[in-house]
XYZ file of C-alpha atoms in Angstrom:
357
model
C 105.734 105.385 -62.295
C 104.825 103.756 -58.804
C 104.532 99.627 -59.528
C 101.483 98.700 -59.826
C 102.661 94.939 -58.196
C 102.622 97.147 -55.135
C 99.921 98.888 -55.164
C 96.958 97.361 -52.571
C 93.985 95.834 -54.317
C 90.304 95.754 -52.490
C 87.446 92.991 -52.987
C 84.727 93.579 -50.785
C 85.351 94.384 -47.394
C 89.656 93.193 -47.755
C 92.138 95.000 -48.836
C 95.223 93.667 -49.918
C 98.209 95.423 -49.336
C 100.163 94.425 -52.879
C 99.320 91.927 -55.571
C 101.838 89.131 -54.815
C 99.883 86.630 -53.379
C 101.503 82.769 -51.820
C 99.607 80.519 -53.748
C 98.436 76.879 -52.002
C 101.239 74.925 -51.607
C 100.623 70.963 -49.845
C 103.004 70.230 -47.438
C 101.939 66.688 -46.721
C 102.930 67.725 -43.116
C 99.525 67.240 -40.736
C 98.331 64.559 -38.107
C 94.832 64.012 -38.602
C 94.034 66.948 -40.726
C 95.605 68.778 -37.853
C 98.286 71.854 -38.325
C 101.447 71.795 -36.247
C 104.745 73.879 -35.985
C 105.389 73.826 -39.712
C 102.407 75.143 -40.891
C 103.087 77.698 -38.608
C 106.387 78.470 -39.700
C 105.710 77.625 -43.486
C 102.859 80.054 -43.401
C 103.849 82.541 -41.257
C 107.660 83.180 -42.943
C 105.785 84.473 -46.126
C 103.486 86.572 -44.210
C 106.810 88.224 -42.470
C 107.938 88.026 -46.212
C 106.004 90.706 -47.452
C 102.972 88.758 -49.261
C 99.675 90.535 -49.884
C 97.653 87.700 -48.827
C 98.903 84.229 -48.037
C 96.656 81.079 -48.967
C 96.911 77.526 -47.032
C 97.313 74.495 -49.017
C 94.528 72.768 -50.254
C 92.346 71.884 -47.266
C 90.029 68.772 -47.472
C 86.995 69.129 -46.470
C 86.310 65.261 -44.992
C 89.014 62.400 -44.417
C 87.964 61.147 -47.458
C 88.703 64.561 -49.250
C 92.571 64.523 -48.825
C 94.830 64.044 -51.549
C 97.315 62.379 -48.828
C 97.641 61.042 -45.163
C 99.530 64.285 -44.336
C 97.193 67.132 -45.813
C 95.506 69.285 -43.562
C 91.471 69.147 -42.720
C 89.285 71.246 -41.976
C 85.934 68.735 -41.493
C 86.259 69.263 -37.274
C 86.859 71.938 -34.835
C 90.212 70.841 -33.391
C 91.425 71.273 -36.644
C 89.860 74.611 -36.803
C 91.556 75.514 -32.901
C 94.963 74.674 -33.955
C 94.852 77.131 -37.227
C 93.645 80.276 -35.162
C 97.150 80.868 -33.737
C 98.672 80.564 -37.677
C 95.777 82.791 -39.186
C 96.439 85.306 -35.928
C 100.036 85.690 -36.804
C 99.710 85.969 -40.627
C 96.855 89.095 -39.607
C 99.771 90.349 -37.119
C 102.264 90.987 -39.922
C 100.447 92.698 -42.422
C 98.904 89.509 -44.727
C 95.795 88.583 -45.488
C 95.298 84.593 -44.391
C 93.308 82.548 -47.521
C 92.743 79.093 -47.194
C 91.897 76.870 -50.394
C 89.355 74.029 -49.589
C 88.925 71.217 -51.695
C 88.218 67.215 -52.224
C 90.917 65.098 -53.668
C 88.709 63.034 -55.984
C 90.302 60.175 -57.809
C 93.203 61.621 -57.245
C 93.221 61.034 -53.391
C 95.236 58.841 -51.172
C 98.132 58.874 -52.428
C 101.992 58.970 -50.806
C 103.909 62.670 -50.284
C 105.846 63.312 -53.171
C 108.871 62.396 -51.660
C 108.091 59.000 -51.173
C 107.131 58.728 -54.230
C 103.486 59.513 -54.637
C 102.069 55.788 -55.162
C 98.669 55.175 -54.016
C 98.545 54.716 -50.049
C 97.043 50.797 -48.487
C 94.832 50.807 -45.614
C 97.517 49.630 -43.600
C 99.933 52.310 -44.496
C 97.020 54.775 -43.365
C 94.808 55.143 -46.610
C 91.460 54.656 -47.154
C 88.797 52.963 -49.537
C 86.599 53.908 -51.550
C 87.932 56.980 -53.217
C 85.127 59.451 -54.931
C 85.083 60.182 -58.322
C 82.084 61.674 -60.723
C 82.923 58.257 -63.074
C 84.522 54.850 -62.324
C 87.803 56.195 -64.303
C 90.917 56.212 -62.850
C 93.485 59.302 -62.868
C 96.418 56.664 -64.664
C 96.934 53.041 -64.838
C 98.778 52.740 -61.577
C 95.683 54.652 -59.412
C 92.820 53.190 -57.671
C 90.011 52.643 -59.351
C 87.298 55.136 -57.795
C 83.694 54.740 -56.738
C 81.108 56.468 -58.782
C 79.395 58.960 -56.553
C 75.709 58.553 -55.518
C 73.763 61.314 -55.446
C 74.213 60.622 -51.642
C 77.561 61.256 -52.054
C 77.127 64.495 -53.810
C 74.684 65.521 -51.287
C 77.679 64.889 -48.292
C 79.952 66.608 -50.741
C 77.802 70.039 -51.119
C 77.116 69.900 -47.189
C 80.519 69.125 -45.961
C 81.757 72.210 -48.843
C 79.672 74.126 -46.493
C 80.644 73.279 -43.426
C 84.313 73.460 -43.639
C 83.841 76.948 -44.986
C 81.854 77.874 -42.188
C 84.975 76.564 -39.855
C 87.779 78.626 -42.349
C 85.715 81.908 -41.218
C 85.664 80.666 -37.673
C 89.433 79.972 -37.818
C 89.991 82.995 -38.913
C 90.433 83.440 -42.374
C 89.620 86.516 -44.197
C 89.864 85.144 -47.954
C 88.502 81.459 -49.152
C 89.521 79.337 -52.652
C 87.357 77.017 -54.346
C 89.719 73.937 -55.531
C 88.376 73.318 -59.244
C 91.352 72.840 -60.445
C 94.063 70.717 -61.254
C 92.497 67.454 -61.532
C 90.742 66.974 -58.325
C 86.680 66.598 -57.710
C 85.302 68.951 -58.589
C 87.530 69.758 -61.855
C 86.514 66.113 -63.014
C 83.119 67.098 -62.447
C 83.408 69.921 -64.970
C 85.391 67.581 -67.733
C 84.136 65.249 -70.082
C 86.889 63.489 -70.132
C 86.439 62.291 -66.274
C 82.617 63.062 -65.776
C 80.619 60.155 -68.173
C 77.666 59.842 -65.942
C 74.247 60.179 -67.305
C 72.489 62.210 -64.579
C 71.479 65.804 -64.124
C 75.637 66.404 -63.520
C 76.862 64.652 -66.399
C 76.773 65.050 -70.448
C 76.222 68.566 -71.444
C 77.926 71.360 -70.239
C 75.069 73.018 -67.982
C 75.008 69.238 -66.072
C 79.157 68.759 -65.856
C 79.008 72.608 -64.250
C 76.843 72.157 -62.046
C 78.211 70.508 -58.964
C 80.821 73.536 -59.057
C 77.930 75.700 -59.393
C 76.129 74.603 -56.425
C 79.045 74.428 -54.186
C 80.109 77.524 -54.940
C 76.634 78.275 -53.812
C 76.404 76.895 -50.334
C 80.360 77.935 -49.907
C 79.130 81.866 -50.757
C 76.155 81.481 -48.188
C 78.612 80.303 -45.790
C 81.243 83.684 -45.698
C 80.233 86.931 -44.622
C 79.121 89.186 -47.227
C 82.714 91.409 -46.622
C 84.720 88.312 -46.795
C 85.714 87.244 -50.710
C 85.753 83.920 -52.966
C 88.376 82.922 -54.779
C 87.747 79.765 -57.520
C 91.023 78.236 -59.097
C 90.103 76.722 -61.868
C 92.480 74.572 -64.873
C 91.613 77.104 -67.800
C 92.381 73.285 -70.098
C 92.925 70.081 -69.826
C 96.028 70.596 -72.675
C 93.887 67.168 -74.190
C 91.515 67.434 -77.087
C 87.805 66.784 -76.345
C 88.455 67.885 -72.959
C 87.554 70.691 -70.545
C 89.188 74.439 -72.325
C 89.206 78.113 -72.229
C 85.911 78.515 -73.972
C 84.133 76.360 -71.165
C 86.196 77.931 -68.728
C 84.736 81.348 -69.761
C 81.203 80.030 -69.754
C 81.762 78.916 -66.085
C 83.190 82.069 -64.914
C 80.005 83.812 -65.771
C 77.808 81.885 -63.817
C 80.880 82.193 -60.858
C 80.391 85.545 -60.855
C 76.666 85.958 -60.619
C 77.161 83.605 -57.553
C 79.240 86.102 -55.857
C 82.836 85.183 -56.888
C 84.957 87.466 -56.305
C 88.317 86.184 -58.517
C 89.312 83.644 -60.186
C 92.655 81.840 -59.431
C 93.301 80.590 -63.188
C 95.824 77.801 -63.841
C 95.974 74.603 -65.979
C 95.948 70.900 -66.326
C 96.258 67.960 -63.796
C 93.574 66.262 -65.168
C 95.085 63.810 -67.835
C 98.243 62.601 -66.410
C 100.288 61.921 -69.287
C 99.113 65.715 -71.024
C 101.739 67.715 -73.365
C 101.961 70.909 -71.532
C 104.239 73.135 -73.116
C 105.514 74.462 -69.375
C 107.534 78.143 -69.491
C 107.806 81.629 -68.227
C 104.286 82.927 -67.732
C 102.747 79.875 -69.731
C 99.580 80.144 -68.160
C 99.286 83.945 -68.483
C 97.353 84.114 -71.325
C 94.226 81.849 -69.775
C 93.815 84.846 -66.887
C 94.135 87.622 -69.794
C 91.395 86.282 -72.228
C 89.290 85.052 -68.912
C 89.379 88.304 -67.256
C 88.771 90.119 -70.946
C 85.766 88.036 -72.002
C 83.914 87.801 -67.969
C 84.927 91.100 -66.548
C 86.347 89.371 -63.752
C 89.200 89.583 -62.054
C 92.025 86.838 -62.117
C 95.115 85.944 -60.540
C 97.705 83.918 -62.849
C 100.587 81.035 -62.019
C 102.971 79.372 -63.061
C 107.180 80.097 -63.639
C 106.899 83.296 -62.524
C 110.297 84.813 -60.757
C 111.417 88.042 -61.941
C 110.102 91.286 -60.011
C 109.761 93.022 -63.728
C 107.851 89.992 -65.384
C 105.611 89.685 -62.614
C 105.064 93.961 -62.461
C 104.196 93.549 -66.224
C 101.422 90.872 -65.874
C 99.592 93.109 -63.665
C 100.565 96.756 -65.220
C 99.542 95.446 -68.538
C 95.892 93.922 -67.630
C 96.802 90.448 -68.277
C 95.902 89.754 -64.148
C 95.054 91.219 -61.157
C 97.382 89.363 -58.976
C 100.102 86.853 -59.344
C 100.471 83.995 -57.143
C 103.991 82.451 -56.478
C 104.378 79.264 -55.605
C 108.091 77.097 -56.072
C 109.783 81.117 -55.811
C 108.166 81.840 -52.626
C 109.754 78.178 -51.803
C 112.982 78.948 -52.386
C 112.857 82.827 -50.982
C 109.892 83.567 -49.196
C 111.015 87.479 -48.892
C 110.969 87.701 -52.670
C 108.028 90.079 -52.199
C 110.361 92.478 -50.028
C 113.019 91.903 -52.717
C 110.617 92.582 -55.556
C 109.777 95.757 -54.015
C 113.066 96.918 -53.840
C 114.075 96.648 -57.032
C 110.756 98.200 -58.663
C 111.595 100.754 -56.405
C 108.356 100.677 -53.877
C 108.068 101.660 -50.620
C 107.081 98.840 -48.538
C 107.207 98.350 -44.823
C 109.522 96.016 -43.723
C 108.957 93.908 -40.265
C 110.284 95.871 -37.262
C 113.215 93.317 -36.103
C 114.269 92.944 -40.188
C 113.864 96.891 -40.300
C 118.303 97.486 -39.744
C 118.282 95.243 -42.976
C 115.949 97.277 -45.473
C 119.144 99.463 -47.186
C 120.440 96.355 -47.938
Protein backbone atom coordinates (compact mmCIF):
# COMPACT_ATOMS: atom_id res chain seq x y z
CA UNK A 1 0.00 0.00 0.00
CA UNK A 2 1.85 3.32 -1.11
CA UNK A 3 2.41 5.53 2.42
CA UNK A 4 0.21 7.84 2.72
CA UNK A 5 3.16 10.12 4.79
CA UNK A 6 4.29 10.44 1.20
CA UNK A 7 1.73 11.11 -0.62
CA UNK A 8 1.48 15.20 -1.64
CA UNK A 9 -1.34 17.06 0.03
CA UNK A 10 -3.01 20.37 -1.75
CA UNK A 11 -4.65 23.52 0.11
CA UNK A 12 -5.57 26.02 -2.23
CA UNK A 13 -3.33 26.91 -4.83
CA UNK A 14 0.04 24.70 -2.88
CA UNK A 15 0.74 21.53 -3.10
CA UNK A 16 2.82 19.81 -0.82
CA UNK A 17 4.89 17.21 -1.94
CA UNK A 18 4.57 14.73 1.39
CA UNK A 19 3.08 15.33 4.80
CA UNK A 20 6.24 15.76 6.94
CA UNK A 21 6.34 19.18 7.57
CA UNK A 22 9.61 21.21 9.84
CA UNK A 23 7.71 22.72 12.38
CA UNK A 24 8.92 26.47 13.84
CA UNK A 25 11.84 26.05 15.61
CA UNK A 26 13.57 29.65 17.41
CA UNK A 27 17.00 29.81 16.92
CA UNK A 28 17.66 32.91 18.96
CA UNK A 29 20.22 33.54 16.12
CA UNK A 30 19.21 37.20 14.35
CA UNK A 31 20.64 40.86 14.52
CA UNK A 32 17.88 43.13 14.58
CA UNK A 33 15.16 40.83 13.51
CA UNK A 34 17.51 40.25 10.64
CA UNK A 35 18.35 36.53 9.11
CA UNK A 36 21.97 35.65 8.47
CA UNK A 37 23.99 32.49 7.36
CA UNK A 38 22.30 30.20 9.84
CA UNK A 39 18.97 30.70 9.01
CA UNK A 40 20.08 29.97 5.78
CA UNK A 41 21.70 26.88 6.50
CA UNK A 42 19.20 25.85 9.37
CA UNK A 43 16.39 26.27 6.93
CA UNK A 44 17.68 25.31 3.89
CA UNK A 45 19.36 21.67 5.19
CA UNK A 46 15.70 20.46 5.83
CA UNK A 47 14.48 21.67 2.60
CA UNK A 48 17.52 19.51 0.90
CA UNK A 49 16.23 16.99 3.60
CA UNK A 50 13.25 16.01 1.96
CA UNK A 51 10.48 18.12 3.98
CA UNK A 52 7.11 18.84 2.39
CA UNK A 53 7.04 22.31 3.50
CA UNK A 54 9.46 23.95 5.88
CA UNK A 55 8.14 26.71 8.42
CA UNK A 56 10.52 29.62 9.96
CA UNK A 57 10.53 30.10 13.57
CA UNK A 58 8.21 32.22 15.12
CA UNK A 59 8.59 35.65 13.51
CA UNK A 60 7.64 38.81 15.56
CA UNK A 61 5.84 41.03 14.08
CA UNK A 62 7.33 44.48 15.96
CA UNK A 63 10.54 44.73 18.30
CA UNK A 64 8.32 44.55 20.94
CA UNK A 65 6.82 41.18 19.60
CA UNK A 66 10.00 38.99 20.11
CA UNK A 67 10.23 36.44 22.60
CA UNK A 68 14.19 37.24 22.65
CA UNK A 69 16.99 39.70 21.45
CA UNK A 70 17.95 37.06 18.84
CA UNK A 71 14.49 36.11 17.15
CA UNK A 72 13.92 37.08 13.79
CA UNK A 73 11.42 40.14 12.59
CA UNK A 74 9.60 40.68 10.12
CA UNK A 75 8.09 44.49 11.08
CA UNK A 76 10.67 46.16 8.12
CA UNK A 77 11.78 45.48 4.68
CA UNK A 78 15.47 44.75 5.26
CA UNK A 79 14.34 42.06 7.19
CA UNK A 80 12.09 41.02 4.46
CA UNK A 81 15.41 41.44 1.67
CA UNK A 82 17.60 39.24 3.62
CA UNK A 83 14.86 36.19 3.77
CA UNK A 84 14.25 36.19 -0.14
CA UNK A 85 17.56 34.37 -0.80
CA UNK A 86 16.47 31.56 2.17
CA UNK A 87 12.75 31.31 0.87
CA UNK A 88 14.43 31.11 -2.94
CA UNK A 89 16.51 28.17 -2.00
CA UNK A 90 13.93 26.24 0.10
CA UNK A 91 11.47 26.75 -3.45
CA UNK A 92 14.76 25.47 -5.39
CA UNK A 93 14.80 22.08 -3.65
CA UNK A 94 11.45 20.94 -3.75
CA UNK A 95 9.87 22.58 -0.19
CA UNK A 96 7.35 24.69 0.39
CA UNK A 97 8.79 27.88 2.64
CA UNK A 98 6.05 28.71 5.76
CA UNK A 99 6.82 31.25 8.07
CA UNK A 100 4.95 31.42 11.59
CA UNK A 101 4.34 35.09 12.75
CA UNK A 102 3.60 35.91 16.11
CA UNK A 103 3.93 38.41 19.35
CA UNK A 104 5.73 37.20 22.37
CA UNK A 105 3.30 38.60 24.95
CA UNK A 106 4.26 38.32 28.56
CA UNK A 107 6.36 35.94 27.67
CA UNK A 108 8.82 38.25 25.73
CA UNK A 109 12.28 39.40 26.40
CA UNK A 110 13.71 36.91 27.71
CA UNK A 111 17.55 35.26 27.37
CA UNK A 112 18.21 32.17 24.60
CA UNK A 113 17.78 29.09 26.28
CA UNK A 114 21.22 28.50 26.62
CA UNK A 115 21.91 31.22 28.75
CA UNK A 116 19.46 30.40 30.67
CA UNK A 117 16.25 32.03 29.63
CA UNK A 118 15.97 34.82 32.51
CA UNK A 119 14.26 37.91 31.61
CA UNK A 120 16.64 40.30 29.46
CA UNK A 121 17.58 44.33 31.18
CA UNK A 122 17.61 47.19 28.96
CA UNK A 123 21.16 47.22 29.12
CA UNK A 124 21.67 43.68 28.11
CA UNK A 125 19.42 44.67 24.97
CA UNK A 126 15.73 44.17 26.28
CA UNK A 127 13.04 46.28 26.35
CA UNK A 128 10.12 47.72 28.60
CA UNK A 129 7.00 47.52 28.72
CA UNK A 130 6.12 44.03 27.68
CA UNK A 131 2.28 43.48 26.33
CA UNK A 132 0.03 41.33 27.88
CA UNK A 133 -4.08 41.12 27.66
CA UNK A 134 -3.83 41.37 31.88
CA UNK A 135 -1.19 42.73 34.30
CA UNK A 136 -0.28 38.86 35.15
CA UNK A 137 2.91 37.64 34.83
CA UNK A 138 3.93 34.21 32.99
CA UNK A 139 5.85 32.97 36.67
CA UNK A 140 7.20 34.67 39.63
CA UNK A 141 10.60 35.36 38.18
CA UNK A 142 8.99 37.31 34.79
CA UNK A 143 8.29 40.86 34.26
CA UNK A 144 5.34 42.08 35.19
CA UNK A 145 3.49 43.14 31.80
CA UNK A 146 1.51 46.19 30.75
CA UNK A 147 -2.14 45.76 30.22
CA UNK A 148 -2.85 46.54 26.61
CA UNK A 149 -4.89 49.63 25.57
CA UNK A 150 -7.12 49.29 23.05
CA UNK A 151 -4.34 51.37 21.30
CA UNK A 152 -2.25 48.68 21.72
CA UNK A 153 -4.56 46.16 20.27
CA UNK A 154 -5.21 48.40 17.45
CA UNK A 155 -1.00 48.43 16.64
CA UNK A 156 -1.24 44.73 17.30
CA UNK A 157 -4.09 43.90 14.51
CA UNK A 158 -2.24 46.44 12.04
CA UNK A 159 1.27 45.38 12.52
CA UNK A 160 -0.40 41.32 12.21
CA UNK A 161 -1.15 42.73 8.89
CA UNK A 162 1.64 44.19 7.82
CA UNK A 163 4.22 41.66 8.52
CA UNK A 164 2.05 39.24 6.62
CA UNK A 165 1.94 41.39 3.79
CA UNK A 166 6.05 41.39 3.93
CA UNK A 167 6.08 37.14 4.46
CA UNK A 168 4.23 37.11 0.87
CA UNK A 169 6.65 39.69 -0.41
CA UNK A 170 9.60 37.65 0.94
CA UNK A 171 8.49 34.98 -0.57
CA UNK A 172 6.65 32.66 1.33
CA UNK A 173 4.07 30.44 -0.03
CA UNK A 174 2.44 29.15 3.40
CA UNK A 175 1.78 31.53 6.68
CA UNK A 176 1.11 30.32 10.66
CA UNK A 177 -0.84 32.16 13.06
CA UNK A 178 1.14 31.85 16.59
CA UNK A 179 -1.88 31.15 19.11
CA UNK A 180 -0.21 28.93 20.79
CA UNK A 181 1.98 28.04 23.43
CA UNK A 182 1.59 30.78 25.78
CA UNK A 183 2.30 33.82 23.81
CA UNK A 184 -0.28 36.91 22.93
CA UNK A 185 -2.53 35.96 21.43
CA UNK A 186 -3.01 32.41 23.27
CA UNK A 187 -3.39 34.57 26.57
CA UNK A 188 -5.90 36.43 24.81
CA UNK A 189 -8.00 33.30 24.30
CA UNK A 190 -7.45 31.99 28.17
CA UNK A 191 -9.10 32.93 31.16
CA UNK A 192 -6.54 32.19 33.06
CA UNK A 193 -4.26 35.16 31.48
CA UNK A 194 -7.06 37.37 29.85
CA UNK A 195 -9.13 39.09 33.17
CA UNK A 196 -9.95 42.28 31.45
CA UNK A 197 -13.42 43.53 31.38
CA UNK A 198 -13.73 44.86 27.81
CA UNK A 199 -15.28 43.64 24.60
CA UNK A 200 -11.96 40.99 24.57
CA UNK A 201 -12.23 39.75 27.93
CA UNK A 202 -14.80 37.49 30.13
CA UNK A 203 -16.83 35.28 27.97
CA UNK A 204 -15.65 33.20 25.43
CA UNK A 205 -16.96 35.20 22.22
CA UNK A 206 -14.77 38.42 23.89
CA UNK A 207 -11.38 36.20 24.91
CA UNK A 208 -11.67 34.88 20.96
CA UNK A 209 -11.87 37.64 19.52
CA UNK A 210 -8.54 39.33 19.12
CA UNK A 211 -7.52 35.87 17.38
CA UNK A 212 -10.53 36.26 15.39
CA UNK A 213 -9.81 39.57 14.03
CA UNK A 214 -6.24 38.98 13.33
CA UNK A 215 -6.79 36.13 11.65
CA UNK A 216 -8.96 38.46 9.71
CA UNK A 217 -6.68 41.20 8.55
CA UNK A 218 -3.76 38.32 8.26
CA UNK A 219 -6.34 36.37 5.57
CA UNK A 220 -6.95 39.79 3.69
CA UNK A 221 -3.34 40.17 3.56
CA UNK A 222 -2.29 36.59 1.45
CA UNK A 223 -3.37 35.89 -1.88
CA UNK A 224 -6.40 33.94 -2.19
CA UNK A 225 -3.99 30.70 -3.56
CA UNK A 226 -1.68 31.14 -0.72
CA UNK A 227 -2.93 29.12 2.72
CA UNK A 228 -3.25 29.87 6.65
CA UNK A 229 -2.06 27.86 9.04
CA UNK A 230 -3.22 28.68 13.02
CA UNK A 231 -1.24 26.70 15.79
CA UNK A 232 -3.12 26.73 18.49
CA UNK A 233 -2.48 24.93 22.45
CA UNK A 234 -5.60 22.50 22.18
CA UNK A 235 -5.26 23.05 26.66
CA UNK A 236 -3.75 24.71 29.02
CA UNK A 237 -3.24 20.99 31.00
CA UNK A 238 -4.74 23.55 34.13
CA UNK A 239 -8.32 23.40 35.28
CA UNK A 240 -10.48 26.50 34.60
CA UNK A 241 -8.32 27.19 31.78
CA UNK A 242 -8.39 27.37 27.98
CA UNK A 243 -9.31 23.25 26.55
CA UNK A 244 -10.32 21.15 23.71
CA UNK A 245 -13.94 22.09 23.85
CA UNK A 246 -12.99 25.91 23.40
CA UNK A 247 -10.46 24.95 21.09
CA UNK A 248 -13.17 23.35 18.86
CA UNK A 249 -15.44 26.35 19.17
CA UNK A 250 -12.53 28.53 17.85
CA UNK A 251 -11.69 26.40 15.00
CA UNK A 252 -15.10 26.96 13.60
CA UNK A 253 -15.04 30.47 13.42
CA UNK A 254 -11.07 29.88 11.94
CA UNK A 255 -12.42 28.24 9.30
CA UNK A 256 -15.20 30.46 8.12
CA UNK A 257 -12.33 33.10 8.09
CA UNK A 258 -10.50 31.21 5.54
CA UNK A 259 -8.13 28.95 7.57
CA UNK A 260 -6.86 26.59 5.89
CA UNK A 261 -5.26 24.08 8.88
CA UNK A 262 -4.75 24.07 12.04
CA UNK A 263 -1.26 23.40 13.58
CA UNK A 264 -2.63 21.79 16.99
CA UNK A 265 -0.30 21.48 20.00
CA UNK A 266 -0.51 22.15 23.78
CA UNK A 267 0.35 24.14 26.80
CA UNK A 268 2.94 26.95 27.52
CA UNK A 269 0.61 28.93 29.15
CA UNK A 270 0.89 28.03 32.96
CA UNK A 271 4.46 27.47 33.60
CA UNK A 272 4.50 25.10 36.30
CA UNK A 273 1.48 22.74 34.27
CA UNK A 274 1.49 18.72 34.71
CA UNK A 275 1.80 17.66 31.19
CA UNK A 276 1.93 14.12 30.92
CA UNK A 277 4.71 14.47 27.84
CA UNK A 278 5.09 11.00 25.50
CA UNK A 279 5.02 9.45 22.12
CA UNK A 280 2.28 11.17 20.15
CA UNK A 281 0.83 12.88 23.42
CA UNK A 282 -0.70 15.53 21.63
CA UNK A 283 -2.23 13.34 18.89
CA UNK A 284 -5.41 12.99 20.15
CA UNK A 285 -6.18 17.08 20.31
CA UNK A 286 -5.67 17.08 16.16
CA UNK A 287 -7.95 13.77 15.92
CA UNK A 288 -11.06 15.02 17.92
CA UNK A 289 -10.33 18.77 16.39
CA UNK A 290 -10.24 17.68 12.91
CA UNK A 291 -13.40 15.10 13.71
CA UNK A 292 -15.68 17.66 15.37
CA UNK A 293 -14.62 21.04 12.69
CA UNK A 294 -13.99 19.22 9.49
CA UNK A 295 -10.76 20.77 9.34
CA UNK A 296 -7.68 19.72 8.67
CA UNK A 297 -4.78 19.51 11.34
CA UNK A 298 -1.27 18.90 11.63
CA UNK A 299 -0.09 17.25 15.10
CA UNK A 300 3.42 17.54 17.32
CA UNK A 301 5.08 16.47 19.69
CA UNK A 302 7.70 13.10 20.31
CA UNK A 303 7.21 11.99 17.13
CA UNK A 304 10.36 9.88 15.54
CA UNK A 305 9.56 6.69 14.04
CA UNK A 306 8.76 6.62 10.12
CA UNK A 307 5.81 3.91 11.05
CA UNK A 308 4.28 6.03 14.01
CA UNK A 309 4.31 9.04 12.09
CA UNK A 310 2.74 6.98 8.65
CA UNK A 311 -0.01 5.83 11.13
CA UNK A 312 -1.11 9.31 12.41
CA UNK A 313 -1.84 10.30 8.99
CA UNK A 314 -3.09 6.77 7.38
CA UNK A 315 -5.43 6.46 10.24
CA UNK A 316 -7.20 10.11 10.13
CA UNK A 317 -5.88 11.23 13.34
CA UNK A 318 -3.92 14.33 11.13
CA UNK A 319 -3.22 15.55 7.99
CA UNK A 320 0.36 16.29 8.49
CA UNK A 321 2.93 15.84 11.15
CA UNK A 322 5.34 18.40 12.02
CA UNK A 323 8.83 17.43 13.46
CA UNK A 324 10.57 19.49 15.41
CA UNK A 325 13.72 18.17 18.06
CA UNK A 326 13.98 14.90 15.17
CA UNK A 327 14.43 17.14 12.33
CA UNK A 328 17.18 18.69 14.90
CA UNK A 329 19.04 15.91 15.30
CA UNK A 330 18.64 14.46 11.46
CA UNK A 331 17.24 16.81 9.21
CA UNK A 332 17.12 13.99 6.27
CA UNK A 333 14.79 11.94 8.44
CA UNK A 334 12.16 12.66 5.78
CA UNK A 335 14.50 10.91 3.06
CA UNK A 336 15.08 8.19 5.68
CA UNK A 337 11.40 7.84 6.47
CA UNK A 338 10.74 7.32 2.94
CA UNK A 339 12.98 4.66 2.58
CA UNK A 340 11.94 2.54 4.96
CA UNK A 341 8.03 2.89 4.16
CA UNK A 342 9.24 2.04 0.98
CA UNK A 343 8.32 5.42 -1.16
CA UNK A 344 9.73 6.71 -3.99
CA UNK A 345 11.04 10.04 -3.33
CA UNK A 346 13.47 12.16 -5.24
CA UNK A 347 16.55 12.63 -3.71
CA UNK A 348 18.78 15.99 -4.37
CA UNK A 349 20.97 15.56 -7.47
CA UNK A 350 24.61 15.80 -5.69
CA UNK A 351 23.10 13.25 -2.67
CA UNK A 352 21.58 11.15 -5.67
CA UNK A 353 25.07 8.29 -5.61
CA UNK A 354 23.81 7.95 -1.91
CA UNK A 355 19.98 6.95 -2.35
CA UNK A 356 20.74 2.78 -2.33
CA UNK A 357 22.18 3.38 0.75
Amino acid sequence: MPSKLFSPLSLRGVTFKNRVFVSPMDQYSGQDGVPNAWHFVHLGSRAVGGAGCVIQEATAISPEGRISPGDLGIWNDVQRDAMRPITQFIKDNGAIPGIQIGHGGRKSCTAAPWLGGATVSEAEGGWRPVLAPSPIPFSPDSLMPKEMTAQDIVKVIEDFRNAARRSVEAGYQAIELHAAHGYLLHEFLSPLSNQRTDSYGGSLENRMRLALEICAVVRSAMPDNLPLFVRLSATDWVEGGWDVAQTIELVKQLRTLGADLIDTSSGGLVYNAKVPSGPGYQVPFSAQVRKETGMPTSTVGVITAPMQAEQIVATGQADVVMLARELLRNPYWPLHAANTLGANVDWPLPYERAKAH
